[in-house]
Amino acid sequence: MSLYMQNRVAAVIVALFSTMASATLASAQASASVDNVFFQTDLRQALEDISAQTGVNVIADPSVQGIVSVSLEDVPINRALDLLLAGTGYRFIEQEDYILIYNPDAGADSFVDISTTRRVQMQNLTPVAARSLLPEPLQRFVRVDEASGRLAVTAPRELMDRILFDLEILDQEEDTVTTFVSLEFVRAEAARLMLPQQLQRFVSVDPMRNSVAINAPVQQRNEIMTLLRRLDQPTGPVSTETPDVFPTHRVDLSHGRAEGILALLSDAHQNFVRADDSANVLAVSAPRHIVDGIIRDIRTLDKPRQHVMLEARVVVLERTDLLDFGTEFRWPTIEAGSFASDNVSGMPWELRIGYTPSRQFTNALSLSLNFLSANNQATIVSSPQVLAQDGLPAEIRVTTEEFFEISSESTGIVRAQLEQIETGTILNITPRVSSTGHLTLAMDLEVSDVIGRGENNLPVVSRRTASSTIRIENGGTAAVAGLADNRSQMRNSGTPGLRSLPLLGRAFGRDGLNHQARQVAIFVTATLVDEDGHKRQTGETRQNTIRNVSDDQYRIELEAALTRMGRTGDQN
């Protein structure tokens, strides 16, 4: 027999004996059972006892150690090892002629001998997303290859099966969504190439329309859309490519000021808008996808202002106690009747005006001023009116200009110079209309007049000023009173020449003091005006005129007014 044939026969005999030995070990493992009780026993000692009882080689990794307590009653060796290692984190693997107890941690010495490596290609999930979805203890066995979009799994056989099963479950195909996106500032081919490689497979390009079609699950679609929006931006001013130039749209404003509306736009939109305040025009130069929104915002802000009719009455009251401004909020009333101290000849009646900022006070005021004017207790100095706009200042000026001469002498030369003074009524009022229709009036008032002549025949001017902010109803009246006008005048009378005699001069002359105290009151009635220039129904339809009435007519009108006011108060 040749040497070659002898070697072949020897190899067959060795293989036969090996197969018989493996079959014998497998048969021994299958038939071996364990019957033992371990209590607070060292794990390695327990493994040696099981090996001795079953006749199966049980080898433990050097890192395997611990204390165990378990009761085993005639159980197979595989089941016995499962119970013994439960809760320890250790696992076992059946080799050809022994059972290996090992630590599955990747840092263990035996990990390389018991583990295998598999490459996994993900179909729907990205490698990073797939790894992050695995349980944290399994993630340490998985590595990511972002370039190829694959995962590398290195783990013992039992863990390998579990990881591959979990990845298969996670990589289930989701319902895809197709979205078409038109690009404006970047070419579609360039945009696709700039996407991450694992996302490019979801994107198709249409170079003719410069658009892309995205066919991907929702998560990948949202990620691609976000990246495309970041890419599709206009080039900046420092770019060497296409300049940042957009078509210009002219927006003519009808109501608001250009600078004011520009300031009200958002910061992001202001960069695309320029204002010409002299022409009251805005110019919008913006990308196509936002220019319509900017113009729409401008139209929303360019709304007409509400018009307010302001009617002022400047009244001089001969008595300072005719107006009563109390702090009690109640319905306005007019009190009339006979008083024992009344010294007004021919008319034993007295009237006092109470005040509230409502529409009823305006009605009562007109009737009251009629009565006071007819009985020389009040003088209507002026009653101007002006149409104002919400939020814009309005001025009412009823003045008289008076010139006087000032002379001065210097080095024998007399110089004369004309100076001017202005007296009268000046009202600066800024109305503001609330959403409920109430009005807030910010008022700066001045009433002045020439009360006499002083030294060198120069005029003496009395000025009364007041500043106030008040909230009234539509058609209500704001009142400012207490602008006192106190005047005192000394009078000397007697026989000329004799009055200046010493001692006896008093018998031929008389000294007198004339003192007058009057109160100036200003009443401002504010009424909303509609777009057609008509006052609202809650306001007056026309300005009440001051007229003289007889006593009988006044009593009749007063009684009717009080009846109406009382009925209104009962309803409210």
Coordinates of C-alpha atoms in Angstrom, one line a residue, residues 77-287:
I77 CA -27.5 20.1 32.2
N78 CA -28.5 22.9 29.8
R79 CA -31.4 23.8 32.0
A80 CA -29.2 23.6 35.1
L81 CA -26.7 26.1 33.6
D82 CA -29.6 28.4 32.7
L83 CA -30.8 28.4 36.3
L84 CA -27.3 28.7 37.8
L85 CA -26.3 31.7 35.6
A86 CA -29.6 33.5 35.8
G87 CA -29.1 37.1 37.1
T88 CA -25.3 36.9 36.7
G89 CA -25.0 38.3 33.2
Y90 CA -22.8 35.3 32.2
R91 CA -23.8 33.0 29.3
F92 CA -22.7 29.5 28.1
I93 CA -21.9 28.1 24.7
E94 CA -21.6 24.4 23.7
Q95 CA -18.4 23.6 22.0
E96 CA -17.3 20.3 20.4
D97 CA -16.2 18.6 23.6
Y98 CA -16.9 21.1 26.4
I99 CA -19.2 23.8 27.5
L100 CA -17.8 27.3 27.9
I101 CA -19.1 29.8 30.5
Y102 CA -18.1 33.3 29.3
N103 CA -18.6 37.0 30.0
P104 CA -20.4 38.6 27.0
D105 CA -18.8 41.9 27.6
A106 CA -16.7 43.1 24.6
G107 CA -13.8 43.8 26.9
A108 CA -13.5 40.2 28.1
D109 CA -10.5 38.1 27.1
S110 CA -12.6 35.4 25.5
F111 CA -14.8 37.7 23.5
V112 CA -12.8 37.4 20.3
D113 CA -12.9 33.6 20.5
I114 CA -16.7 33.3 21.0
S115 CA -17.9 36.1 18.7
T116 CA -18.5 36.5 15.0
T117 CA -18.9 39.6 12.8
R118 CA -21.8 40.3 10.3
R119 CA -22.4 43.2 8.0
V120 CA -26.0 44.4 7.8
Q121 CA -27.3 46.7 5.0
M122 CA -30.3 48.8 6.1
Q123 CA -33.0 49.4 3.6
N124 CA -35.2 52.1 5.2
L125 CA -33.5 53.4 8.3
T126 CA -30.2 55.2 8.4
P127 CA -27.4 53.3 10.2
V128 CA -27.2 55.8 13.0
A129 CA -30.9 55.7 13.5
A130 CA -31.0 51.9 13.5
R131 CA -28.3 51.6 16.1
S132 CA -29.9 54.2 18.3
L133 CA -33.2 52.3 18.3
L134 CA -31.5 49.1 19.7
P135 CA -31.6 48.5 23.5
E136 CA -28.6 50.2 25.1
P137 CA -26.9 47.0 26.2
L138 CA -26.9 45.7 22.6
Q139 CA -25.7 49.0 21.0
R140 CA -22.1 48.3 22.2
F141 CA -21.9 45.3 19.8
V142 CA -22.9 47.4 16.8
R143 CA -20.7 49.8 14.8
V144 CA -21.8 52.3 12.1
D145 CA -20.2 52.7 8.6
E146 CA -21.7 55.9 7.4
A147 CA -19.9 55.9 4.1
S148 CA -21.5 52.6 2.9
G149 CA -24.7 53.0 5.0
R150 CA -24.1 49.6 6.7
L151 CA -23.8 48.2 10.2
A152 CA -21.1 45.9 11.5
V153 CA -22.3 43.6 14.3
T154 CA -19.7 41.7 16.4
A155 CA -21.3 39.5 19.1
P156 CA -21.6 35.9 20.4
R157 CA -23.9 33.7 18.5
E158 CA -26.9 34.0 20.9
L159 CA -26.6 37.8 21.0
M160 CA -26.0 38.0 17.2
D161 CA -29.3 36.3 16.6
R162 CA -31.1 38.7 18.9
I163 CA -29.5 41.8 17.3
L164 CA -30.2 40.7 13.8
F165 CA -33.8 40.0 14.7
D166 CA -34.3 43.4 16.3
L167 CA -32.7 45.2 13.3
E168 CA -35.0 43.3 10.9
I169 CA -38.1 44.4 13.0
L170 CA -36.8 48.0 13.1
D171 CA -36.0 48.2 9.4
Q172 CA -39.6 47.6 8.3
E173 CA -40.6 49.6 5.3
E174 CA -42.7 52.6 6.2
D175 CA -45.4 54.2 4.1
T176 CA -43.6 56.6 1.8
V177 CA -44.7 60.1 0.9
T178 CA -43.9 61.8 -2.4
T179 CA -43.3 65.5 -2.3
F180 CA -42.3 67.8 -5.2
V181 CA -40.1 70.8 -4.4
S182 CA -39.3 73.7 -6.8
L183 CA -35.9 75.3 -6.1
E184 CA -35.2 78.9 -6.8
F185 CA -31.6 79.8 -5.8
V186 CA -29.7 76.5 -6.3
R187 CA -29.6 74.0 -9.1
A188 CA -31.5 70.7 -8.5
E189 CA -28.6 68.5 -9.4
A190 CA -26.2 70.4 -7.1
A191 CA -28.8 70.3 -4.2
R192 CA -29.1 66.5 -4.5
L193 CA -25.3 66.0 -4.5
M194 CA -25.0 68.2 -1.4
L195 CA -27.4 65.9 0.6
P196 CA -25.9 63.1 2.8
Q197 CA -25.3 60.0 0.7
Q198 CA -27.8 57.9 2.6
L199 CA -30.5 60.4 1.7
Q200 CA -29.7 60.9 -1.9
R201 CA -31.4 57.7 -2.9
F202 CA -34.8 59.2 -1.9
V203 CA -34.4 62.2 -4.2
S204 CA -35.0 62.4 -8.0
V205 CA -34.1 65.5 -10.1
D206 CA -35.9 67.3 -12.9
P207 CA -33.3 69.7 -14.4
M208 CA -35.8 71.2 -16.8
R209 CA -38.0 72.5 -14.1
N210 CA -35.2 72.8 -11.5
S211 CA -37.2 70.8 -9.1
V212 CA -36.8 67.6 -7.1
A213 CA -39.1 64.7 -6.2
I214 CA -38.7 63.3 -2.7
N215 CA -40.1 59.7 -2.2
A216 CA -39.2 58.7 1.3
P217 CA -40.6 57.8 4.7
V218 CA -41.9 60.7 6.8
Q219 CA -38.8 60.9 8.9
Q220 CA -36.4 61.0 6.0
R221 CA -38.7 63.3 4.0
N222 CA -38.7 65.9 6.8
E223 CA -34.9 65.7 7.1
I224 CA -34.5 66.2 3.3
M225 CA -37.0 69.1 3.3
T226 CA -35.1 70.9 6.1
L227 CA -31.8 70.5 4.3
L228 CA -33.2 71.7 1.0
R229 CA -34.7 74.8 2.6
R230 CA -31.3 75.6 4.1
L231 CA -29.6 75.2 0.7
D232 CA -32.2 77.1 -1.3
Q233 CA -31.3 80.6 0.0
P234 CA -30.3 83.8 -1.9
T235 CA -26.7 84.5 -2.2
G236 CA -25.3 87.0 0.3
P237 CA -23.9 90.4 -0.6
V238 CA -20.4 89.2 -0.3
S239 CA -20.9 86.3 -2.7
T240 CA -19.0 86.3 -5.9
E241 CA -21.8 84.6 -7.7
T242 CA -25.3 86.0 -8.7
P243 CA -25.9 89.4 -6.9
D244 CA -28.8 89.6 -4.4
V245 CA -31.2 91.4 -6.7
F246 CA -35.0 91.0 -6.7
P247 CA -37.8 92.6 -8.6
T248 CA -39.0 95.8 -6.9
H249 CA -42.7 96.4 -6.1
R250 CA -44.1 99.9 -5.4
V251 CA -46.7 100.2 -2.6
D252 CA -48.6 103.5 -2.4
L253 CA -50.0 104.1 1.0
S254 CA -53.4 105.6 1.5
H255 CA -53.6 106.3 5.2
G256 CA -50.4 105.6 7.2
R257 CA -47.0 107.2 7.0
A258 CA -44.3 105.2 5.2
E259 CA -41.7 105.4 8.1
G260 CA -44.4 104.4 10.6
I261 CA -45.6 101.3 8.7
L262 CA -42.0 100.3 8.0
A263 CA -41.3 100.4 11.7
L264 CA -44.3 98.1 12.4
L265 CA -43.1 95.3 10.0
S266 CA -41.1 92.4 11.4
D267 CA -37.4 92.6 11.6
A268 CA -37.0 89.9 9.0
H269 CA -39.2 91.8 6.5
Q270 CA -37.7 95.3 7.1
N271 CA -34.5 94.3 5.3
F272 CA -36.5 94.0 2.1
V273 CA -38.4 97.3 2.4
R274 CA -37.4 100.9 1.8
A275 CA -39.5 104.0 2.6
D276 CA -39.9 107.4 1.0
D277 CA -41.6 109.6 3.5
S278 CA -41.9 112.6 1.2
A279 CA -43.9 110.6 -1.4
N280 CA -45.4 108.3 1.3
V281 CA -44.4 105.2 -0.7
L282 CA -42.8 101.9 0.2
A283 CA -40.6 99.9 -2.2
V284 CA -40.4 96.1 -1.7
S285 CA -37.5 94.0 -3.1
A286 CA -37.8 90.5 -1.8
P287 CA -37.6 86.8 -2.9

